[in-house]
PDB file of C-alpha atoms in Angstrom:
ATOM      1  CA  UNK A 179       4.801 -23.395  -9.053  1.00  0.00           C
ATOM      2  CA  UNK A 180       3.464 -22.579 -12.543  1.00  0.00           C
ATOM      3  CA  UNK A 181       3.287 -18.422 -12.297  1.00  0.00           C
ATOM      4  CA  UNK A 182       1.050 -18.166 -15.343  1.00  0.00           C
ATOM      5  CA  UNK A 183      -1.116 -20.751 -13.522  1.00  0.00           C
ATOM      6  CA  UNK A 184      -1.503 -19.115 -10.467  1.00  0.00           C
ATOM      7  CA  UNK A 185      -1.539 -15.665 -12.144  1.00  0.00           C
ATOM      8  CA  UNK A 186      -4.982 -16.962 -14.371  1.00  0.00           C
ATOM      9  CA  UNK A 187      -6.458 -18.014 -11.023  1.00  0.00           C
ATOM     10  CA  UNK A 188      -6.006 -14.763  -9.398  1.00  0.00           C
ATOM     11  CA  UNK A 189      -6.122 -11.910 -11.949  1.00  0.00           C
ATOM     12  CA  UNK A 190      -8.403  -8.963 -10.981  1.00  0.00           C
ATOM     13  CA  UNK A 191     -10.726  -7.425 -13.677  1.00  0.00           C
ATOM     14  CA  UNK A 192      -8.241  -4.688 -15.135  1.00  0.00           C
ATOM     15  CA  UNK A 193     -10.142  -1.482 -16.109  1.00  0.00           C
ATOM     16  CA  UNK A 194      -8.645  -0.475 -19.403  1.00  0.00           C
ATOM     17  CA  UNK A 195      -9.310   2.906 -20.547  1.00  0.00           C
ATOM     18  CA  UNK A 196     -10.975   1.626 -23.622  1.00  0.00           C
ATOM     19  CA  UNK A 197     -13.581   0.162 -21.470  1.00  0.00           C
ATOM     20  CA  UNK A 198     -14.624   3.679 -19.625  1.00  0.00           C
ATOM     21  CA  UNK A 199     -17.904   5.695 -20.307  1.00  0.00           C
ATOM     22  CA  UNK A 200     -16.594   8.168 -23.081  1.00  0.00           C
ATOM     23  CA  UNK A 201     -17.933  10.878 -21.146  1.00  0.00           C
ATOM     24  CA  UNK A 202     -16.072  10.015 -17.891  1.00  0.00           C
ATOM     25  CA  UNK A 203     -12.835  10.886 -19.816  1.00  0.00           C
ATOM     26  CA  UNK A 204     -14.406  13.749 -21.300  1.00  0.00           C
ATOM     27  CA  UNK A 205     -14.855  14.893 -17.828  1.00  0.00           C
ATOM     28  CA  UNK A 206     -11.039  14.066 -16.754  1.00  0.00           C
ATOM     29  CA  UNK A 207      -9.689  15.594 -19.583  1.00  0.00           C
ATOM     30  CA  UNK A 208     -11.583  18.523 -18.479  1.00  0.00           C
ATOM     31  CA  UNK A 209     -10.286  18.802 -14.854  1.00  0.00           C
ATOM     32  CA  UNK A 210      -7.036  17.977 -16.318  1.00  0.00           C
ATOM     33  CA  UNK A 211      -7.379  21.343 -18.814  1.00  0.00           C
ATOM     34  CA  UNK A 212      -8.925  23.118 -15.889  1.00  0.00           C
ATOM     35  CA  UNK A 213      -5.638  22.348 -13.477  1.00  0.00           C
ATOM     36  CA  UNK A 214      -3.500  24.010 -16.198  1.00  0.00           C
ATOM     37  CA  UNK A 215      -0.639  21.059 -16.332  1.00  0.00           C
ATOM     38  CA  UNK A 216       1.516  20.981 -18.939  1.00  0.00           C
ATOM     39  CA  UNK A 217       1.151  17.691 -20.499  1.00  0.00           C
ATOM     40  CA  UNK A 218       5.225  18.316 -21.866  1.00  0.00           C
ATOM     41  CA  UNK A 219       6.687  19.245 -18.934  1.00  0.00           C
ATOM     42  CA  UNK A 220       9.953  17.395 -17.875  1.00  0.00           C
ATOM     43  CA  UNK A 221       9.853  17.062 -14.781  1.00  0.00           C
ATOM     44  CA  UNK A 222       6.616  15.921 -12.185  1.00  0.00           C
ATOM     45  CA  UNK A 223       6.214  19.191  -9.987  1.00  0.00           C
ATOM     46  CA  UNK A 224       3.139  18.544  -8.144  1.00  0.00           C
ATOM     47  CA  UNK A 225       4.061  17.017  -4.653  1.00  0.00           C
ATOM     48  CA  UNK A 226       2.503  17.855  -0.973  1.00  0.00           C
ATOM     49  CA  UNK A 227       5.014  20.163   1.162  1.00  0.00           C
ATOM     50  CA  UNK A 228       7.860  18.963   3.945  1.00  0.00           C
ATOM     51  CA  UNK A 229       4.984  18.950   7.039  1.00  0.00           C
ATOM     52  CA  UNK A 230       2.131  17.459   5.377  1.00  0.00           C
ATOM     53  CA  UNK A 231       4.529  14.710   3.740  1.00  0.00           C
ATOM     54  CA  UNK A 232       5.681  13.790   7.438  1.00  0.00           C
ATOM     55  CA  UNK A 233       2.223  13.421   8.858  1.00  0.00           C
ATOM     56  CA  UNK A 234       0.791  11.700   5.883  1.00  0.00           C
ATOM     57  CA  UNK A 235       4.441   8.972   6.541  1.00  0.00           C
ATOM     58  CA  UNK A 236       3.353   8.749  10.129  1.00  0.00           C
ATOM     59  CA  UNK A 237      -0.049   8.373   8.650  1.00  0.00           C
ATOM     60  CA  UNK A 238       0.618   5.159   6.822  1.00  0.00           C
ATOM     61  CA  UNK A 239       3.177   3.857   9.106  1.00  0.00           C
ATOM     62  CA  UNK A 240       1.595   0.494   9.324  1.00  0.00           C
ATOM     63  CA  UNK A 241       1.311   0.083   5.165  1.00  0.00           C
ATOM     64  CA  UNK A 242       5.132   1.432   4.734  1.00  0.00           C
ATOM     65  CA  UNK A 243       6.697  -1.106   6.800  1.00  0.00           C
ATOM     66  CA  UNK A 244       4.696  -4.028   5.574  1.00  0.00           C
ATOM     67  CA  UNK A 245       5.853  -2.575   1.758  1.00  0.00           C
ATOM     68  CA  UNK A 246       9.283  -2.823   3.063  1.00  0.00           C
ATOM     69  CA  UNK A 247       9.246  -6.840   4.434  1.00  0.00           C
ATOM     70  CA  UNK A 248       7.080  -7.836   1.556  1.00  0.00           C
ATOM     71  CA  UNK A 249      10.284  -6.449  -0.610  1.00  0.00           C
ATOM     72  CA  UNK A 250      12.228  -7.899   1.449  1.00  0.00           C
ATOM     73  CA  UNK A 251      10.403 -11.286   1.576  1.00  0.00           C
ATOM     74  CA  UNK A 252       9.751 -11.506  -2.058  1.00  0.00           C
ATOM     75  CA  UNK A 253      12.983 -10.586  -4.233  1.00  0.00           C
ATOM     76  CA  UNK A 254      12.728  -7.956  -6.976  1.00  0.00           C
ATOM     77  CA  UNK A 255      13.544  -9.082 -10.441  1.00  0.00           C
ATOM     78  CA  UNK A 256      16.876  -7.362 -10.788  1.00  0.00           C
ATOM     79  CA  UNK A 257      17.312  -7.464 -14.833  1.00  0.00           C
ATOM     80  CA  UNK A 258      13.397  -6.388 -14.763  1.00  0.00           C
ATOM     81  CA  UNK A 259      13.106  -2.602 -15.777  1.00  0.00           C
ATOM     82  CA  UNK A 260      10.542  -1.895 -13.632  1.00  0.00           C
ATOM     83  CA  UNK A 261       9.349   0.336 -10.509  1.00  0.00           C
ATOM     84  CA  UNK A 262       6.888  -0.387  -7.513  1.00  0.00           C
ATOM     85  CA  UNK A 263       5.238   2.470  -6.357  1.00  0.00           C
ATOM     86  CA  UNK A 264       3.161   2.611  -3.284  1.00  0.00           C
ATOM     87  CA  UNK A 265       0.943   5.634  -2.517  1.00  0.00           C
ATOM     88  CA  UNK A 266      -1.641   6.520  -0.234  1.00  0.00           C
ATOM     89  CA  UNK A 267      -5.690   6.721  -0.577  1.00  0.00           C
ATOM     90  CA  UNK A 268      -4.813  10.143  -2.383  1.00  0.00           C
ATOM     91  CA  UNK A 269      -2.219   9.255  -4.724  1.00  0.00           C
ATOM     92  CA  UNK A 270       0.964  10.785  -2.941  1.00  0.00           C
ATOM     93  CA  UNK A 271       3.870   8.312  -3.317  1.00  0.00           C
ATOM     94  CA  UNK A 272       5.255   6.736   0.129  1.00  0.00           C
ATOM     95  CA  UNK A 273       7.842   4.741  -1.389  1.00  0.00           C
ATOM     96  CA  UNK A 274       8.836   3.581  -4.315  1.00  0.00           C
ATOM     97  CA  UNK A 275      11.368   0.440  -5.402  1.00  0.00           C
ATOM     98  CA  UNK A 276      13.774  -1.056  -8.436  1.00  0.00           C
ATOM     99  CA  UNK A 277      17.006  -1.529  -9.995  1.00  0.00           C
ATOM    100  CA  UNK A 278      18.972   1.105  -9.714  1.00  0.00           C
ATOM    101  CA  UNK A 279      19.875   2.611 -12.795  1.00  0.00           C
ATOM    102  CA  UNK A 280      15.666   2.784 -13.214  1.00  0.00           C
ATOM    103  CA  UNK A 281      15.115   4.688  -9.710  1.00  0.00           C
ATOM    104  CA  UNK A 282      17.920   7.019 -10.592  1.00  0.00           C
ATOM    105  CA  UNK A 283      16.043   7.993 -13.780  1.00  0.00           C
ATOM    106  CA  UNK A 284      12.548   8.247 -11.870  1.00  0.00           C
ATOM    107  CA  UNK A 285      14.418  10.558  -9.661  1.00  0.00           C
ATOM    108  CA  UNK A 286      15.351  12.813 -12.239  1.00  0.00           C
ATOM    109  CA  UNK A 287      11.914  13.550 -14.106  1.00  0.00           C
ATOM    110  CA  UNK A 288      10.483  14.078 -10.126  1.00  0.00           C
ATOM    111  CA  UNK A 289       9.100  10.391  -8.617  1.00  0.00           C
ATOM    112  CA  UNK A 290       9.944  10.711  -4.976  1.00  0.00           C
ATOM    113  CA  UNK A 291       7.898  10.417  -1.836  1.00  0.00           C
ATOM    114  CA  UNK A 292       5.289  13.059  -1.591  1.00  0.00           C
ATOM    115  CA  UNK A 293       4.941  13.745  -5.522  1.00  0.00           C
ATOM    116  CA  UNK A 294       1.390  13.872  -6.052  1.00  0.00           C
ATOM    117  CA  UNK A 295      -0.161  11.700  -8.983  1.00  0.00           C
ATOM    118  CA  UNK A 296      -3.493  12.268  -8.779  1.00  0.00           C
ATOM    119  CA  UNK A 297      -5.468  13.870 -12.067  1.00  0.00           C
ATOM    120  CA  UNK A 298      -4.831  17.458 -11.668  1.00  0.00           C
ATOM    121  CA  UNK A 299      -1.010  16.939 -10.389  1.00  0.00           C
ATOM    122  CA  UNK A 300       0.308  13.722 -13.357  1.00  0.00           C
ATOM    123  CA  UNK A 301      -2.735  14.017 -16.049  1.00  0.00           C
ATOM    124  CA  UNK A 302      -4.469  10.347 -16.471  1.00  0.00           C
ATOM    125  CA  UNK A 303      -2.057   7.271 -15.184  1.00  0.00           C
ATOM    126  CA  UNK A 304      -2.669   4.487 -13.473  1.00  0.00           C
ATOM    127  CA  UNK A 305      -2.871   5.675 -10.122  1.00  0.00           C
ATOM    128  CA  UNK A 306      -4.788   8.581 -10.968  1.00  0.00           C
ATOM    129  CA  UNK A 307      -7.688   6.582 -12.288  1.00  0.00           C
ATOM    130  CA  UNK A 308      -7.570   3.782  -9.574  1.00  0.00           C
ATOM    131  CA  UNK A 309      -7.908   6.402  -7.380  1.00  0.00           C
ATOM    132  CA  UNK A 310     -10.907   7.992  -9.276  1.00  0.00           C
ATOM    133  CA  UNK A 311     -12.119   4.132  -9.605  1.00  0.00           C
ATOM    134  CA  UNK A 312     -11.273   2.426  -6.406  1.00  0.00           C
ATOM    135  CA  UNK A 313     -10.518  -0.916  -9.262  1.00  0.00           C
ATOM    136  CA  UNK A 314      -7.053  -2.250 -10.475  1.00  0.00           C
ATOM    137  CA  UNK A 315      -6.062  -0.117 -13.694  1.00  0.00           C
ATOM    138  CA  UNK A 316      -4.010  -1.545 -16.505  1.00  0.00           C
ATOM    139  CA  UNK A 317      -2.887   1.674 -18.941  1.00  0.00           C
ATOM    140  CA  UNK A 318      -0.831   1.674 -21.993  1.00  0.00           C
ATOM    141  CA  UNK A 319       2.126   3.959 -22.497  1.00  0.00           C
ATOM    142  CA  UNK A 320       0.433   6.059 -25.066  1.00  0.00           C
ATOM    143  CA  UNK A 321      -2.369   6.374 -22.988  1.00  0.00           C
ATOM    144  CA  UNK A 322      -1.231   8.423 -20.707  1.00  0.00           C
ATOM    145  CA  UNK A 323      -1.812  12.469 -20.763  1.00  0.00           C
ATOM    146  CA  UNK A 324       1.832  13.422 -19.869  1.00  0.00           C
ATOM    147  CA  UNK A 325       4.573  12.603 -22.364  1.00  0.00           C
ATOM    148  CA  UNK A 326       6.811  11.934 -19.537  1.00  0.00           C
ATOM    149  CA  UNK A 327       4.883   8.687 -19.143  1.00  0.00           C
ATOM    150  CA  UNK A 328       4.314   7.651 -22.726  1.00  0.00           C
ATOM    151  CA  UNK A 329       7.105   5.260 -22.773  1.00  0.00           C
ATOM    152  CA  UNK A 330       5.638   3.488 -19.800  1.00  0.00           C
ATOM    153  CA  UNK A 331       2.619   0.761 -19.152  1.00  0.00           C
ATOM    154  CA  UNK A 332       1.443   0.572 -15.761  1.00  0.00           C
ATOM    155  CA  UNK A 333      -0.672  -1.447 -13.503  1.00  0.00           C
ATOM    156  CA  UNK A 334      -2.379  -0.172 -10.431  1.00  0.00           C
ATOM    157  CA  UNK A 335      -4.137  -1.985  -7.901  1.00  0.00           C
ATOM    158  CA  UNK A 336      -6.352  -0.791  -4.412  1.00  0.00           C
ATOM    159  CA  UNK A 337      -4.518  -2.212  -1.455  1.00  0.00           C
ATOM    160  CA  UNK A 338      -8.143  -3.135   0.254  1.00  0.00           C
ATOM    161  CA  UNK A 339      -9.001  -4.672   3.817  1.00  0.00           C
ATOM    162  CA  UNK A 340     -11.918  -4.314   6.210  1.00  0.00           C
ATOM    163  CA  UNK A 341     -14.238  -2.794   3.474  1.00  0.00           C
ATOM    164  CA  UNK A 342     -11.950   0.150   2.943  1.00  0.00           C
ATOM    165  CA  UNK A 343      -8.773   1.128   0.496  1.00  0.00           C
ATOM    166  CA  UNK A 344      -5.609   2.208   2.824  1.00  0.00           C
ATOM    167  CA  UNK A 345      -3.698   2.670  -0.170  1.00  0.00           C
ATOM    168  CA  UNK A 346      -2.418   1.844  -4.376  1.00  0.00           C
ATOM    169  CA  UNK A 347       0.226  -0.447  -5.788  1.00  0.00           C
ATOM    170  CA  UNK A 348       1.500   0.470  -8.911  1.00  0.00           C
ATOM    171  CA  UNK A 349       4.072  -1.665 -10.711  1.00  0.00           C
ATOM    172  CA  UNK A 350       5.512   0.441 -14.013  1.00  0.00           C
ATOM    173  CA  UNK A 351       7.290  -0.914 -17.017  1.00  0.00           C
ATOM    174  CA  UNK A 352       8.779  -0.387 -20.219  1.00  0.00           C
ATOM    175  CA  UNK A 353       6.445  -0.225 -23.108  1.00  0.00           C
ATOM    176  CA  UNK A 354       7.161  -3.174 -25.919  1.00  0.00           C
ATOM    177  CA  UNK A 355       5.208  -3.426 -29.421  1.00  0.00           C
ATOM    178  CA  UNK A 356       4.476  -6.999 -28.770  1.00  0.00           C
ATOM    179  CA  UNK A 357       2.344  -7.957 -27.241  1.00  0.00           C
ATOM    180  CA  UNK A 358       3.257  -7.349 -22.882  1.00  0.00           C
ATOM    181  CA  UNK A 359       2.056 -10.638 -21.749  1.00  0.00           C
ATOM    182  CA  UNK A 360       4.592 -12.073 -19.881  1.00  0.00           C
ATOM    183  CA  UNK A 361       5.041  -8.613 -17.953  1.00  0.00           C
ATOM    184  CA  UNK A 362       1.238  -8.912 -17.152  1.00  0.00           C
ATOM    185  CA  UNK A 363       1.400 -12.204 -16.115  1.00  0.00           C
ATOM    186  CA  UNK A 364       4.346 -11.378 -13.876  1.00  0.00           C
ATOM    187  CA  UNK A 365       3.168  -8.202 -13.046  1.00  0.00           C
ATOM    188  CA  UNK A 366      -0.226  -9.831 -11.704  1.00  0.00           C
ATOM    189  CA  UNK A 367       1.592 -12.503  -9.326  1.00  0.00           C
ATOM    190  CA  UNK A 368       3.530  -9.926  -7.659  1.00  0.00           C
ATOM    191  CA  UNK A 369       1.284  -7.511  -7.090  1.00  0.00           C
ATOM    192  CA  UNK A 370      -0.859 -10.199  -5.591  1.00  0.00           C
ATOM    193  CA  UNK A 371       1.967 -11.485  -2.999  1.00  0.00           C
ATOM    194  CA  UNK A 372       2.447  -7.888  -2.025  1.00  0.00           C
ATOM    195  CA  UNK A 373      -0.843  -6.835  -1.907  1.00  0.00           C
ATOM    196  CA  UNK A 374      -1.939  -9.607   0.490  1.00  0.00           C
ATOM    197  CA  UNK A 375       1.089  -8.901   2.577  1.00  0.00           C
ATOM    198  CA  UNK A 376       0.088  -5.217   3.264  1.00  0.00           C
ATOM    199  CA  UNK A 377      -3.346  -6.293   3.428  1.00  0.00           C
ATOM    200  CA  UNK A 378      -2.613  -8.399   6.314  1.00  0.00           C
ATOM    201  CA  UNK A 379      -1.057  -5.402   7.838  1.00  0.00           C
ATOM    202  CA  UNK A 380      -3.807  -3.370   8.435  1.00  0.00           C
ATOM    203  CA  UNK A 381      -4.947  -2.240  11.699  1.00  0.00           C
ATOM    204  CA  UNK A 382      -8.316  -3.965  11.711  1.00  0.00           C
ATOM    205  CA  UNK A 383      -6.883  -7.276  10.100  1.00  0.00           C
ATOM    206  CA  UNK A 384      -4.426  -7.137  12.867  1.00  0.00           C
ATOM    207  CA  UNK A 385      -6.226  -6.223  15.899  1.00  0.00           C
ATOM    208  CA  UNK A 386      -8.845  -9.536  14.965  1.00  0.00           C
ATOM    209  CA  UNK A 387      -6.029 -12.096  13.670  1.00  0.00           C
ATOM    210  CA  UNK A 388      -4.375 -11.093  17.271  1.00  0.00           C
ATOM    211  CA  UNK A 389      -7.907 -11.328  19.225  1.00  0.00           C
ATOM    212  CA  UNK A 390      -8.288 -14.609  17.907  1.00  0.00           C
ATOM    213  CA  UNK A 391      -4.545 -15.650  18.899  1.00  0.00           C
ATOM    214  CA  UNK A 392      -5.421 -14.208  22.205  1.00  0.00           C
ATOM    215  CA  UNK A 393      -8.527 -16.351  22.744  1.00  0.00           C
ATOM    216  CA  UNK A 394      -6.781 -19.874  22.237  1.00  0.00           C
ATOM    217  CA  UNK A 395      -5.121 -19.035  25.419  1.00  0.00           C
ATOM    218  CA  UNK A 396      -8.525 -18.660  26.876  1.00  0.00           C
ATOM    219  CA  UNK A 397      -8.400 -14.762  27.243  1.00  0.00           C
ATOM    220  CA  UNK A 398     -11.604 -12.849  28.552  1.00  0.00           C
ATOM    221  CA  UNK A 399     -12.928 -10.026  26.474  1.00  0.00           C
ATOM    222  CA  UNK A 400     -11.092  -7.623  29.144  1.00  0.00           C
ATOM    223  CA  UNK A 401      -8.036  -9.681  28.916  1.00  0.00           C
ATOM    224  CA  UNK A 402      -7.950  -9.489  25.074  1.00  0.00           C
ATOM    225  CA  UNK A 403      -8.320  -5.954  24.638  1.00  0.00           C
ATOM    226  CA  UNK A 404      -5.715  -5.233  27.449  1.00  0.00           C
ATOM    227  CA  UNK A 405      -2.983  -7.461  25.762  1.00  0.00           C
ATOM    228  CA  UNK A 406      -3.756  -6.337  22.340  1.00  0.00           C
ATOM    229  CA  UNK A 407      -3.193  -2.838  23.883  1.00  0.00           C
ATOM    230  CA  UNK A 408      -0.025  -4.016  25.959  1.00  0.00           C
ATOM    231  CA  UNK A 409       1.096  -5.915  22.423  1.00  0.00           C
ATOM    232  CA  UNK A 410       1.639  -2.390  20.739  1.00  0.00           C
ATOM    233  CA  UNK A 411       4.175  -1.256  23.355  1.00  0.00           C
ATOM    234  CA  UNK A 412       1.495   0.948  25.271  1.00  0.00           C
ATOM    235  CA  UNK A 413       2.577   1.415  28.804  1.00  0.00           C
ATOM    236  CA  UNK A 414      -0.029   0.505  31.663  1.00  0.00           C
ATOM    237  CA  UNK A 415      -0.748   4.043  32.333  1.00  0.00           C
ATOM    238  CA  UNK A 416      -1.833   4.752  28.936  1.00  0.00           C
ATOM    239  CA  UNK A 417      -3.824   1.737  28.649  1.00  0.00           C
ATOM    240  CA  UNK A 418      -5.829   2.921  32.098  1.00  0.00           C
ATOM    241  CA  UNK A 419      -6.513   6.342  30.539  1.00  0.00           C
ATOM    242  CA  UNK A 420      -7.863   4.773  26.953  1.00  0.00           C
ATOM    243  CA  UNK A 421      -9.636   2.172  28.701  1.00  0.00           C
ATOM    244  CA  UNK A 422     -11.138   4.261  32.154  1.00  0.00           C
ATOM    245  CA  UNK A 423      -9.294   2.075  34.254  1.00  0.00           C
ATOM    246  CA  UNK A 424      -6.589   2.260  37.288  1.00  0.00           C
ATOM    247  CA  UNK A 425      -3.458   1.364  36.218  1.00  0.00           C
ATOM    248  CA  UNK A 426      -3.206  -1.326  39.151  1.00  0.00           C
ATOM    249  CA  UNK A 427      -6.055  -3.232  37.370  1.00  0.00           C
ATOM    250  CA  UNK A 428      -4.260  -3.308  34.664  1.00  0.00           C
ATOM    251  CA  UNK A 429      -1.670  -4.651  36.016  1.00  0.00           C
ATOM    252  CA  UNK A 430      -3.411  -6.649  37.160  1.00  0.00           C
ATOM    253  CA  UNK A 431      -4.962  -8.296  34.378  1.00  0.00           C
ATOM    254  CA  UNK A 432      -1.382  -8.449  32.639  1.00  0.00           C
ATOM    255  CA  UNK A 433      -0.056 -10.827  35.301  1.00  0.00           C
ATOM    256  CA  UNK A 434      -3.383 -12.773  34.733  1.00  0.00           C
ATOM    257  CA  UNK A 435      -2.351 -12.523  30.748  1.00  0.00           C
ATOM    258  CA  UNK A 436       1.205 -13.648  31.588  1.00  0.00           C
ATOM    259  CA  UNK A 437       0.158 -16.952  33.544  1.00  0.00           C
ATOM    260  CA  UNK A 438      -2.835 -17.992  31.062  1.00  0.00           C
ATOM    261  CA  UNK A 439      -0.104 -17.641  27.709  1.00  0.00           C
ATOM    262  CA  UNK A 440       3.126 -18.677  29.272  1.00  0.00           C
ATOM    263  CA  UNK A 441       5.466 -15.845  29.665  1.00  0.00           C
ATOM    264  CA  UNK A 442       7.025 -13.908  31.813  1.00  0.00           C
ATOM    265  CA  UNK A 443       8.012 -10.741  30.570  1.00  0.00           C
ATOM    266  CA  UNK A 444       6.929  -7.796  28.389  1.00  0.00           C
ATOM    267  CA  UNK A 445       9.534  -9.419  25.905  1.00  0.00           C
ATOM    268  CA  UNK A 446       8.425 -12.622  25.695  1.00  0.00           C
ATOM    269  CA  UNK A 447       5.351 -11.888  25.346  1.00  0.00           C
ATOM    270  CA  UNK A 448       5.498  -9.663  22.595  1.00  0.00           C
ATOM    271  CA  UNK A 449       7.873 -11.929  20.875  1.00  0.00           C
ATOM    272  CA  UNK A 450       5.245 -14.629  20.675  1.00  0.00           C
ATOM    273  CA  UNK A 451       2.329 -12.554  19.740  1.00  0.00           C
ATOM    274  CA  UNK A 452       3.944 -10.094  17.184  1.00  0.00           C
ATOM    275  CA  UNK A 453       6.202 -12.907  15.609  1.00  0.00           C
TER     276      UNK A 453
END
């Protein structure tokens, strides 16, 4: 597979700064004046505290762990100076990935889960203005409002499915004075694998790719929403409450679920449905 091939095919529209309403990043420059950062500081400071950073994890529980196979799926360039940053629909980081020596350095100026890169928090980046923009964001190194980012290009893309954004991709990389096309290029493929791996993820996707799964084994409408249910490890008392049901119809309709797909367990039948 030609990546430069695949990578013209696919390519979103990058919004480039250049290409924004002057008066839009009159604005931004304003808030960013207004939030009192210090475009020289060392380190990134602005980051949600302990509690909120556990409930916004358990928040995007679904979006974290597809992050983590599609890294695992699709091998990092390890010689590639780069970082992957995912962060919610705010702009707090969840996770972030790389070699090494590179995280190790990101740790040290303040990139961890829960550091906050939205406008007033990290000045204009990336993520900052895909956030604003809800569109993929390519930004130069000198672009950016804090020096601690000058040295850095990045590209930023909405992770959207179902209509709505669940979350931003950011892939981060040295700054060269040629011209960065192979990074782009690159940069473009990968964050295209990834992104329609968490895509896929989402809740909605799910629930519809599974209700369709469900109804090649000739599933009723009851049937389907009970396994889909029993599918995400929900007991058959909870599924009676959430649905207004007795529990014995629900078992019930399980054993009916069991003969119609071909299993005999709770196992089995999540193996063959969340495989």
């Amino acid at each position: 597979m030609n990546v430069f091939q695949v990578c013209s095919s696919l390519a979103p529209r990058w919004v480039k700064k250049e290409s924004l309403d002057p008066a839009v990043v009159v604005r931004w420059r304003h808030e960013v004046e207004q939030s009192g950062l210090d475009v020289d500081c060392a380190t990134l400071t602005g980051r949600i505290g302990k509690e909120e950073l556990r409930q916004t994890l358990r928040n995007n529980q679904l979006l974290l762990r597809a992050f983590e196979q599609a890294l695992q799926e699709e091998s990092l360039l390890a010689e590639w100076p780069h970082l992957l940053l995912l962060t919610d629909r705010r702009g707090v980081l969840l996770s972030v990935a790389g070699p090494q020596e590179v995280l190790d350095n990101a740790r040290r100026i303040g990139i961890e889960r829960g550091t906050r890169f939205d406008l007033q928090h990290a000045g204009l980046n990336a993520i900052s203005m895909a956030v604003r923009l809800g569109k993929p964001v390519y930004l130069r190194g000198d672009e950016h409002d804090l020096r601690l980012f000058k040295d850095w290009s990045c590209m930023c893309m909405p992770i959207a499915a179902d209509g709505q954004i669940h979350g931003f991709l950011d892939v981060s990389f040295p700054c060269r004075e040629e011209s960065p096309g192979t990074e782009l290029a690159l940069v473009e493929f990968y964050m295209r694998v990834l992104k329609e791996r968490l895509a896929r993820k989402c809740p909605k996707r799910r629930r519809i790719a599974m209700d369709r799964r469900f109804g090649e084994y000739g599933l009723s409408p009851r049937e389907r929403e009970i396994a889909y249910y029993w599918a995400l490890n929900m007991g058959g008392l909870q599924i009676a409450a959430l649905l207004g049901i007795t529990e014995s119809t629900v078992r019930s309709v399980i054993k009916n679920i069991y003969r119609k797909t071909g299993v005999s367990d709770k196992g089995q039948f999540m193996r063959k449905f969340l495989a």
